[in-house]
Amino acid sequence: MGFNPGALIGTLAGLSELAGGLLPACGAFTPLGAAMVLGTGIAIINTGFGKGLLGGYEMGLLFAAVAAAVAFTGPGRLSVDAGRPWARTGPAWGVISVALAVVAAVITVVFKAVL
């Protein structure tokens, strides 16, 4: 896929998807988990963009869309964070989550182009 070092970037992407998927699934630290999945989704879109939508970047687009939606809507009332003082939900946290994901994805893609 063109990432250097491939083993390190692949491991970080896998861990980001795992932790980023588990956090919103449990309803804990949802903006951070959504940012992790969204950043990975953006990197997937960049990697497969030349192959077209089907067979290229459709899975990354799906991950990114769901992660962005979860970032803005929050985990819900049955989550671990519901009613806790550390719960972070709402449009402002959605924007922060998306911004963090975009910055992380841009750094990853820049390193791909440079290294």
PDB file of C-alpha atoms in Angstrom:
ATOM      1  CA  MET A   1       0.000   0.000   0.000  1.00  0.00           C
ATOM      2  CA  GLY A   2       3.030   2.240   0.051  1.00  0.00           C
ATOM      3  CA  PHE A   3       3.368   2.985   3.761  1.00  0.00           C
ATOM      4  CA  ASN A   4       6.843   2.982   5.301  1.00  0.00           C
ATOM      5  CA  PRO A   5       7.560   1.318   7.666  1.00  0.00           C
ATOM      6  CA  GLY A   6       4.719  -0.991   6.650  1.00  0.00           C
ATOM      7  CA  ALA A   7       4.720  -3.215   9.740  1.00  0.00           C
ATOM      8  CA  LEU A   8       4.543  -0.250  12.111  1.00  0.00           C
ATOM      9  CA  ILE A   9       1.842   1.615  10.195  1.00  0.00           C
ATOM     10  CA  GLY A  10      -0.169  -1.593   9.719  1.00  0.00           C
ATOM     11  CA  THR A  11       0.016  -2.388  13.426  1.00  0.00           C
ATOM     12  CA  LEU A  12      -1.002   1.147  14.388  1.00  0.00           C
ATOM     13  CA  ALA A  13      -3.906   1.068  11.927  1.00  0.00           C
ATOM     14  CA  GLY A  14      -5.106  -2.258  13.307  1.00  0.00           C
ATOM     15  CA  LEU A  15      -4.852  -1.076  16.904  1.00  0.00           C
ATOM     16  CA  SER A  16      -6.647   2.167  16.008  1.00  0.00           C
ATOM     17  CA  GLU A  17      -9.506   0.257  14.435  1.00  0.00           C
ATOM     18  CA  LEU A  18      -9.708  -2.163  17.380  1.00  0.00           C
ATOM     19  CA  ALA A  19      -9.566   0.434  20.148  1.00  0.00           C
ATOM     20  CA  GLY A  20     -11.533   2.957  18.111  1.00  0.00           C
ATOM     21  CA  GLY A  21     -14.287   0.404  17.597  1.00  0.00           C
ATOM     22  CA  LEU A  22     -14.363  -0.829  21.185  1.00  0.00           C
ATOM     23  CA  LEU A  23     -14.559   2.611  22.794  1.00  0.00           C
ATOM     24  CA  PRO A  24     -17.798   3.709  21.053  1.00  0.00           C
ATOM     25  CA  ALA A  25     -19.228   0.194  21.342  1.00  0.00           C
ATOM     26  CA  CYS A  26     -18.859   0.444  25.121  1.00  0.00           C
ATOM     27  CA  GLY A  27     -19.903   4.076  25.101  1.00  0.00           C
ATOM     28  CA  ALA A  28     -16.656   5.209  26.674  1.00  0.00           C
ATOM     29  CA  PHE A  29     -14.663   8.194  25.390  1.00  0.00           C
ATOM     30  CA  THR A  30     -16.732   8.200  22.214  1.00  0.00           C
ATOM     31  CA  PRO A  31     -15.158  11.283  20.546  1.00  0.00           C
ATOM     32  CA  LEU A  32     -11.691   9.741  20.844  1.00  0.00           C
ATOM     33  CA  GLY A  33     -12.816   6.356  19.524  1.00  0.00           C
ATOM     34  CA  ALA A  34     -14.679   7.959  16.647  1.00  0.00           C
ATOM     35  CA  ALA A  35     -11.599  10.037  15.778  1.00  0.00           C
ATOM     36  CA  MET A  36      -9.459   6.894  15.678  1.00  0.00           C
ATOM     37  CA  VAL A  37     -11.829   5.093  13.316  1.00  0.00           C
ATOM     38  CA  LEU A  38     -12.380   8.200  11.178  1.00  0.00           C
ATOM     39  CA  GLY A  39      -8.640   8.829  10.802  1.00  0.00           C
ATOM     40  CA  THR A  40      -8.072   5.246   9.729  1.00  0.00           C
ATOM     41  CA  GLY A  41     -11.023   5.488   7.325  1.00  0.00           C
ATOM     42  CA  ILE A  42      -9.555   8.604   5.714  1.00  0.00           C
ATOM     43  CA  ALA A  43      -6.212   6.825   5.235  1.00  0.00           C
ATOM     44  CA  ILE A  44      -8.048   3.856   3.659  1.00  0.00           C
ATOM     45  CA  ILE A  45      -9.873   6.225   1.294  1.00  0.00           C
ATOM     46  CA  ASN A  46      -6.563   7.795   0.272  1.00  0.00           C
ATOM     47  CA  THR A  47      -4.956   4.419  -0.352  1.00  0.00           C
ATOM     48  CA  GLY A  48      -7.768   2.994  -2.483  1.00  0.00           C
ATOM     49  CA  PHE A  49      -8.974   6.144  -4.221  1.00  0.00           C
ATOM     50  CA  GLY A  50      -7.330   5.342  -7.555  1.00  0.00           C
ATOM     51  CA  LYS A  51      -9.204   2.035  -7.842  1.00  0.00           C
ATOM     52  CA  GLY A  52     -12.646   3.650  -7.774  1.00  0.00           C
ATOM     53  CA  LEU A  53     -15.526   3.381  -5.348  1.00  0.00           C
ATOM     54  CA  LEU A  54     -16.266  -0.334  -5.670  1.00  0.00           C
ATOM     55  CA  GLY A  55     -13.171  -2.348  -4.936  1.00  0.00           C
ATOM     56  CA  GLY A  56     -11.188   0.655  -3.801  1.00  0.00           C
ATOM     57  CA  TYR A  57     -12.330   2.849  -0.986  1.00  0.00           C
ATOM     58  CA  GLU A  58     -15.937   1.891  -0.213  1.00  0.00           C
ATOM     59  CA  MET A  59     -15.066   0.276   3.140  1.00  0.00           C
ATOM     60  CA  GLY A  60     -13.028   3.287   4.245  1.00  0.00           C
ATOM     61  CA  LEU A  61     -15.877   5.575   3.236  1.00  0.00           C
ATOM     62  CA  LEU A  62     -18.327   3.470   5.249  1.00  0.00           C
ATOM     63  CA  PHE A  63     -16.066   3.482   8.329  1.00  0.00           C
ATOM     64  CA  ALA A  64     -15.516   7.233   8.040  1.00  0.00           C
ATOM     65  CA  ALA A  65     -19.218   8.042   7.623  1.00  0.00           C
ATOM     66  CA  VAL A  66     -20.268   5.935  10.604  1.00  0.00           C
ATOM     67  CA  ALA A  67     -17.455   7.290  12.784  1.00  0.00           C
ATOM     68  CA  ALA A  68     -18.361  10.888  11.928  1.00  0.00           C
ATOM     69  CA  ALA A  69     -22.014  10.223  12.709  1.00  0.00           C
ATOM     70  CA  VAL A  70     -21.135   8.664  16.065  1.00  0.00           C
ATOM     71  CA  ALA A  71     -18.787  11.563  16.850  1.00  0.00           C
ATOM     72  CA  PHE A  72     -21.624  14.052  16.458  1.00  0.00           C
ATOM     73  CA  THR A  73     -24.449  12.040  18.026  1.00  0.00           C
ATOM     74  CA  GLY A  74     -22.591  10.584  21.000  1.00  0.00           C
ATOM     75  CA  PRO A  75     -22.876   7.162  22.592  1.00  0.00           C
ATOM     76  CA  GLY A  76     -26.466   7.320  23.841  1.00  0.00           C
ATOM     77  CA  ARG A  77     -28.173   6.882  27.181  1.00  0.00           C
ATOM     78  CA  LEU A  78     -27.165   3.222  27.688  1.00  0.00           C
ATOM     79  CA  SER A  79     -23.449   3.925  27.460  1.00  0.00           C
ATOM     80  CA  VAL A  80     -20.798   3.750  30.151  1.00  0.00           C
ATOM     81  CA  ASP A  81     -20.395   7.544  29.947  1.00  0.00           C
ATOM     82  CA  ALA A  82     -24.113   8.371  30.217  1.00  0.00           C
ATOM     83  CA  GLY A  83     -24.689  10.902  32.979  1.00  0.00           C
ATOM     84  CA  ARG A  84     -21.049  10.921  34.056  1.00  0.00           C
ATOM     85  CA  PRO A  85     -19.184  14.208  34.495  1.00  0.00           C
ATOM     86  CA  TRP A  86     -16.547  13.184  31.957  1.00  0.00           C
ATOM     87  CA  ALA A  87     -19.061  12.450  29.189  1.00  0.00           C
ATOM     88  CA  ARG A  88     -18.352  14.488  26.066  1.00  0.00           C
ATOM     89  CA  THR A  89     -21.116  14.741  23.473  1.00  0.00           C
ATOM     90  CA  GLY A  90     -22.601  17.292  21.162  1.00  0.00           C
ATOM     91  CA  PRO A  91     -21.668  19.194  18.023  1.00  0.00           C
ATOM     92  CA  ALA A  92     -18.577  20.838  19.508  1.00  0.00           C
ATOM     93  CA  TRP A  93     -17.068  17.474  20.437  1.00  0.00           C
ATOM     94  CA  GLY A  94     -18.033  16.137  17.019  1.00  0.00           C
ATOM     95  CA  VAL A  95     -16.068  18.925  15.348  1.00  0.00           C
ATOM     96  CA  ILE A  96     -13.093  18.333  17.650  1.00  0.00           C
ATOM     97  CA  SER A  97     -13.207  14.605  16.884  1.00  0.00           C
ATOM     98  CA  VAL A  98     -13.356  15.148  13.119  1.00  0.00           C
ATOM     99  CA  ALA A  99     -10.551  17.724  13.270  1.00  0.00           C
ATOM    100  CA  LEU A 100      -8.334  15.353  15.262  1.00  0.00           C
ATOM    101  CA  ALA A 101      -9.018  12.556  12.773  1.00  0.00           C
ATOM    102  CA  VAL A 102      -8.242  14.748   9.766  1.00  0.00           C
ATOM    103  CA  VAL A 103      -4.969  15.966  11.282  1.00  0.00           C
ATOM    104  CA  ALA A 104      -3.890  12.396  12.119  1.00  0.00           C
ATOM    105  CA  ALA A 105      -4.845  11.139   8.649  1.00  0.00           C
ATOM    106  CA  VAL A 106      -3.033  13.995   6.905  1.00  0.00           C
ATOM    107  CA  ILE A 107       0.116  13.301   8.915  1.00  0.00           C
ATOM    108  CA  THR A 108      -0.098   9.615   7.991  1.00  0.00           C
ATOM    109  CA  VAL A 109      -0.633  10.352   4.292  1.00  0.00           C
ATOM    110  CA  VAL A 110       2.205  12.906   4.262  1.00  0.00           C
ATOM    111  CA  PHE A 111       4.545  10.334   5.788  1.00  0.00           C
ATOM    112  CA  LYS A 112       3.412   7.884   3.086  1.00  0.00           C
ATOM    113  CA  ALA A 113       4.336  10.381   0.374  1.00  0.00           C
ATOM    114  CA  VAL A 114       7.644  11.419   1.953  1.00  0.00           C
ATOM    115  CA  LEU A 115       9.047   8.084   3.110  1.00  0.00           C
TER     116      LEU A 115
END
